[in-house]
mmCIF file of C-alpha atoms in Angstrom:
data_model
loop_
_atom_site.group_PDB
_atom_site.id
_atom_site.type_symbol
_atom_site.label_atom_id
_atom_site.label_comp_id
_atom_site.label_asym_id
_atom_site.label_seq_id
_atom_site.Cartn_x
_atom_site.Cartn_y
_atom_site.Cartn_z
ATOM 1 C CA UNK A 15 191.695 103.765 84.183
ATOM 2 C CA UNK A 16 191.573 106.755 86.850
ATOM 3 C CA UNK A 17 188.767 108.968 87.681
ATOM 4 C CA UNK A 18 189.264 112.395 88.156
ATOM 5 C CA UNK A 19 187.683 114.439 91.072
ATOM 6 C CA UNK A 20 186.618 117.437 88.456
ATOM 7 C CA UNK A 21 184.913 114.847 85.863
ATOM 8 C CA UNK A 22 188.232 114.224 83.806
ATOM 9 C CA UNK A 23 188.856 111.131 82.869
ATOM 10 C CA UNK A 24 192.951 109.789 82.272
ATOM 11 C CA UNK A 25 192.518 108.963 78.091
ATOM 12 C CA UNK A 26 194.884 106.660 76.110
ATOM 13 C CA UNK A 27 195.666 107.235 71.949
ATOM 14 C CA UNK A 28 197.166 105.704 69.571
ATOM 15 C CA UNK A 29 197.952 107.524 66.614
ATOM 16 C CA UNK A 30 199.872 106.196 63.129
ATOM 17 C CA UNK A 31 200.858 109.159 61.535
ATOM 18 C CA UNK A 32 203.377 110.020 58.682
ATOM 19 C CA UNK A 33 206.581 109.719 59.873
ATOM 20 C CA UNK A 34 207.651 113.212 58.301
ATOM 21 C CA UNK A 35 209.133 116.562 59.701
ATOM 22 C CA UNK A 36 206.454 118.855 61.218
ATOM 23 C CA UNK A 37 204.041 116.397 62.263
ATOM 24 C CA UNK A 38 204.975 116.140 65.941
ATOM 25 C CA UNK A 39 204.763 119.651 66.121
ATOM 26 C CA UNK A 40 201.286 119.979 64.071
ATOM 27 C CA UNK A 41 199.381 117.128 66.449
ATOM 28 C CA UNK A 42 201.179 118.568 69.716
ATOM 29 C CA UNK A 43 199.639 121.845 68.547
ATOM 30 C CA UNK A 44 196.416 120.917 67.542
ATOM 31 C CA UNK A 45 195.986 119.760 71.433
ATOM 32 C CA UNK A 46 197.589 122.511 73.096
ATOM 33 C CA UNK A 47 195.792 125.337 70.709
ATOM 34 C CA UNK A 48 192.855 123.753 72.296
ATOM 35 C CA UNK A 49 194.002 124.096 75.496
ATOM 36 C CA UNK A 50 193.812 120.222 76.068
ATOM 37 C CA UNK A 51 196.760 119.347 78.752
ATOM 38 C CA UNK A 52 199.155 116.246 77.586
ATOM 39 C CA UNK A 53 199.677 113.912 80.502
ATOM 40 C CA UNK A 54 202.399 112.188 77.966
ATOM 41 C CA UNK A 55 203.190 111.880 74.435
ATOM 42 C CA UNK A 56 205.163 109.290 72.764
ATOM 43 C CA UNK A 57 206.611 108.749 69.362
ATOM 44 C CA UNK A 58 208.677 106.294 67.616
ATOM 45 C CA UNK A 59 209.122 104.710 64.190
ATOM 46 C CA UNK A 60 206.918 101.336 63.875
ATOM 47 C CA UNK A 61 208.199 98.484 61.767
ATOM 48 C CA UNK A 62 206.994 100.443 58.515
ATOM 49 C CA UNK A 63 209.783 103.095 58.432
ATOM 50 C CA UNK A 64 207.613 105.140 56.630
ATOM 51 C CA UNK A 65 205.118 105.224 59.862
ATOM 52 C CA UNK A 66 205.341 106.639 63.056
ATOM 53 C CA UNK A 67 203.249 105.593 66.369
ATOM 54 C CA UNK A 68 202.131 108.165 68.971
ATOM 55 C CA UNK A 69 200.949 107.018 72.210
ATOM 56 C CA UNK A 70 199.150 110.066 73.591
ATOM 57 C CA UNK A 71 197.982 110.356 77.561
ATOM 58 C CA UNK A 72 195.482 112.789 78.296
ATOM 59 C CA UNK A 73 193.105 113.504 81.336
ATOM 60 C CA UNK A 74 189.498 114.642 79.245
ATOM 61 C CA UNK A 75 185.501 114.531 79.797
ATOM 62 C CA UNK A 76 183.205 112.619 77.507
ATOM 63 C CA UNK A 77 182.569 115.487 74.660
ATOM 64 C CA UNK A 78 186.093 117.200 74.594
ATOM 65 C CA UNK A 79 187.802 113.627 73.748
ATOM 66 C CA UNK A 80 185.052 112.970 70.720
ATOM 67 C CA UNK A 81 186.222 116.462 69.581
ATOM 68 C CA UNK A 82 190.096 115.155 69.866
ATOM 69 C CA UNK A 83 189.186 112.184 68.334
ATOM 70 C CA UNK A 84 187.506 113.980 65.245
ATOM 71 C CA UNK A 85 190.290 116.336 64.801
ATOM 72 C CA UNK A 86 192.995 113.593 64.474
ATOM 73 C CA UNK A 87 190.937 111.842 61.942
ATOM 74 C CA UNK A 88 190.433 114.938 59.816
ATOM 75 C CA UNK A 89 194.303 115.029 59.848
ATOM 76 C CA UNK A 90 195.867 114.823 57.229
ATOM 77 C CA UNK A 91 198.713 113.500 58.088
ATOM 78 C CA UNK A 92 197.133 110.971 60.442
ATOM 79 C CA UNK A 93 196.552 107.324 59.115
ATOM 80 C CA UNK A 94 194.958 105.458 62.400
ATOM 81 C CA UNK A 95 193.463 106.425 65.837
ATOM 82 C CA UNK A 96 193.126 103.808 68.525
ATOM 83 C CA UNK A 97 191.169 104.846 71.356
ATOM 84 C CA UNK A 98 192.407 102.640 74.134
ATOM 85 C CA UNK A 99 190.707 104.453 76.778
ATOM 86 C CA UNK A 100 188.559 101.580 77.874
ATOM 87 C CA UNK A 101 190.938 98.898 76.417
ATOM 88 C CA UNK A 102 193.242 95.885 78.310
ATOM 89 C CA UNK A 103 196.515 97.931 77.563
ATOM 90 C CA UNK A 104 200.159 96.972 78.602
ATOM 91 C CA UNK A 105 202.172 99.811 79.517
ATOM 92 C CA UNK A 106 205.845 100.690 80.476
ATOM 93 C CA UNK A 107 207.913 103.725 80.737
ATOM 94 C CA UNK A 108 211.407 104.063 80.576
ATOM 95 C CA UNK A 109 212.933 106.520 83.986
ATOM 96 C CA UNK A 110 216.473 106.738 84.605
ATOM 97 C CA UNK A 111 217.915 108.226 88.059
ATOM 98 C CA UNK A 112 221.250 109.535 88.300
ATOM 99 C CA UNK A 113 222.129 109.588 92.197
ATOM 100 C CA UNK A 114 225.158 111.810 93.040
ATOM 101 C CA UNK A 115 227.470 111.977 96.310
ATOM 102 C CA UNK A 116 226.972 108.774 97.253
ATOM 103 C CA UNK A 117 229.067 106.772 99.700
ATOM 104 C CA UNK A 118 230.201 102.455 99.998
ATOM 105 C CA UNK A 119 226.945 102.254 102.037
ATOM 106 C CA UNK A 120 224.100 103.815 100.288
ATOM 107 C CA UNK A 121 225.780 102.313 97.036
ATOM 108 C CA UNK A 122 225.174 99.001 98.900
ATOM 109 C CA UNK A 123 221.695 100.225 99.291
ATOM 110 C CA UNK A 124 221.046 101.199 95.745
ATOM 111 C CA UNK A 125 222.122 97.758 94.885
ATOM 112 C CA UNK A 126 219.473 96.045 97.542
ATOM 113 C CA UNK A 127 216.904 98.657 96.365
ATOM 114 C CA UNK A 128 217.669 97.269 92.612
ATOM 115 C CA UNK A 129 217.195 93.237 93.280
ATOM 116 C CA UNK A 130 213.827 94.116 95.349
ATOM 117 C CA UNK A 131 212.184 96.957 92.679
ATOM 118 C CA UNK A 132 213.665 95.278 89.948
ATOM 119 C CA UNK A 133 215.531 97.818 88.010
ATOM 120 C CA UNK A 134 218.972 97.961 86.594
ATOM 121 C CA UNK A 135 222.455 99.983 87.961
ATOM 122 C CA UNK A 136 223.513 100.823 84.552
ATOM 123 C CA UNK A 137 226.496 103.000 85.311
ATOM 124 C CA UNK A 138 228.894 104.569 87.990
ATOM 125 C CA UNK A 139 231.523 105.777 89.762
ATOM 126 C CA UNK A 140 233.147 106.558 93.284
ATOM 127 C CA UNK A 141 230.380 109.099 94.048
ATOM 128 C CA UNK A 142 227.492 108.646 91.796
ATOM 129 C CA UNK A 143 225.423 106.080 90.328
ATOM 130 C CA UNK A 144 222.893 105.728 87.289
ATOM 131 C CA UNK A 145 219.503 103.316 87.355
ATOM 132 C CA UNK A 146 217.333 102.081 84.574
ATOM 133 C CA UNK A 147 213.478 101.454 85.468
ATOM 134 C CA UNK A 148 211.400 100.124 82.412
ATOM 135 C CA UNK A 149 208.214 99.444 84.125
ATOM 136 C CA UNK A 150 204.473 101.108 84.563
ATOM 137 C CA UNK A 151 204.399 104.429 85.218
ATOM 138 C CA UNK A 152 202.987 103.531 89.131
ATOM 139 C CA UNK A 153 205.969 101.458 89.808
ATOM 140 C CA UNK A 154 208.402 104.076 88.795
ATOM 141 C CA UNK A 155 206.627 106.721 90.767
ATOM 142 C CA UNK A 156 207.024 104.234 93.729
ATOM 143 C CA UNK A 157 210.727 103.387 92.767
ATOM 144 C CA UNK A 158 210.880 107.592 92.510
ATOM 145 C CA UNK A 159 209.988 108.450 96.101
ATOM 146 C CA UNK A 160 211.995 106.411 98.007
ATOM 147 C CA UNK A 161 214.641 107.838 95.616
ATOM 148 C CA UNK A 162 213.343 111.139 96.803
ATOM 149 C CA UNK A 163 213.512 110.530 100.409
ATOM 150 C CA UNK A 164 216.600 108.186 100.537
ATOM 151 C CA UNK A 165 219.434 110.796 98.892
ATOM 152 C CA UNK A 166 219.596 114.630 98.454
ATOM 153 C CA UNK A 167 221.106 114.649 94.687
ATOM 154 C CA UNK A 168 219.031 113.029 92.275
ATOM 155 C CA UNK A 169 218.529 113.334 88.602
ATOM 156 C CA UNK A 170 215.974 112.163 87.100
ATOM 157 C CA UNK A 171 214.612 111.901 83.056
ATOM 158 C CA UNK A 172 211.241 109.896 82.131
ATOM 159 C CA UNK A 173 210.360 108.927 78.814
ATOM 160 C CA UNK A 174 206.592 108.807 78.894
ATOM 161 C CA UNK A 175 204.259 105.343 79.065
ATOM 162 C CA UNK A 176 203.491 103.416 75.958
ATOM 163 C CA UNK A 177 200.785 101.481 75.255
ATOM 164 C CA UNK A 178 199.602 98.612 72.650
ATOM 165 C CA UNK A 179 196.430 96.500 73.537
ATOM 166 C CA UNK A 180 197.025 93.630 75.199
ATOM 167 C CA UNK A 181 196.745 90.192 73.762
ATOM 168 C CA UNK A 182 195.615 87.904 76.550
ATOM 169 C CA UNK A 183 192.536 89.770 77.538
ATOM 170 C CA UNK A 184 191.077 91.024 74.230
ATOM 171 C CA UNK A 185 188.486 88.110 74.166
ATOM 172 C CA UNK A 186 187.772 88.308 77.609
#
């Protein structure tokens, strides 16, 4: 859980909503209407095919998330909120780096740089080379700047962090 400098405080949701066309769009909109900045948004089908789960990061004071909480319960289309703000939550986020121009060497490198961060080469060629990170959001911006100040031609695509409460901790 971060503090922010300007009274903000870094906010985890978990929404079960309809898994139906539009809703995305209507609960992204509710927050930015309000002007409320997403850190990250998640969504994917849960076991129920019927039901979707949105894991929602925002940075918010005290009153302004009530009033997000409130509005996603008076949606419609919303079946569960799950503040896990001050929760024991397990997170990961999926980040994949596509390095290009690379030579033997730094390929060697990538491959050292793999065993010790521990994240996967999934793909490459004579110049260029793809990695898989699934791990917290922190670790991949640590596995991110070396990237950044090891090679010139990155590419890089994050998924956003998920979250479900943690088991081990609850009754702690």
């Amino acid at each position: 859980m971060r503090k922010k400098d300007d009274g903000l405080k870094r906010r985890w949701l978990s929404l079960f909503v309809e898994n139906k066309t539009g809703v995305l769009a209507r609960i992204s909109g509710l927050l930015s209407g309000k002007s409320y900045n997403i850190h990250s948004l998640t969504v994917g089908e849960t076991e129920d095919s019927s039901v979707s789960r949105m894991t929602i990061c925002l940075d918010a004071d005290d009153s302004t998330y009530e009033q997000i909480k409130k509005q996603f319960n008076r949606s419609v289309e919303v079946i569960k909120v799950i503040d896990y703000t001050d929760a024991h939550i397990r997170t990961k986020e999926v980040m994949f780096i596509k390095v290009y121009g690379v030579n033997e060497k730094q390929r060697a490198e990538i491959f050292q740089m793999a065993e010790a961060f521990r994240f996967q080469v999934k793909d490459m060629d004579k110049s260029s080379v793809l990695i898989e990170a699934v791990r917290t959001e922190a670790k991949n911006d640590s596995i991110l700047r070396v990237f950044k100040d090891r090679f010139s031609a990155i590419e890089v695509v994050r998924g956003g962090p998920v979250a479900i409460e943690s088991i081990s901790m609850q009754d702690r």
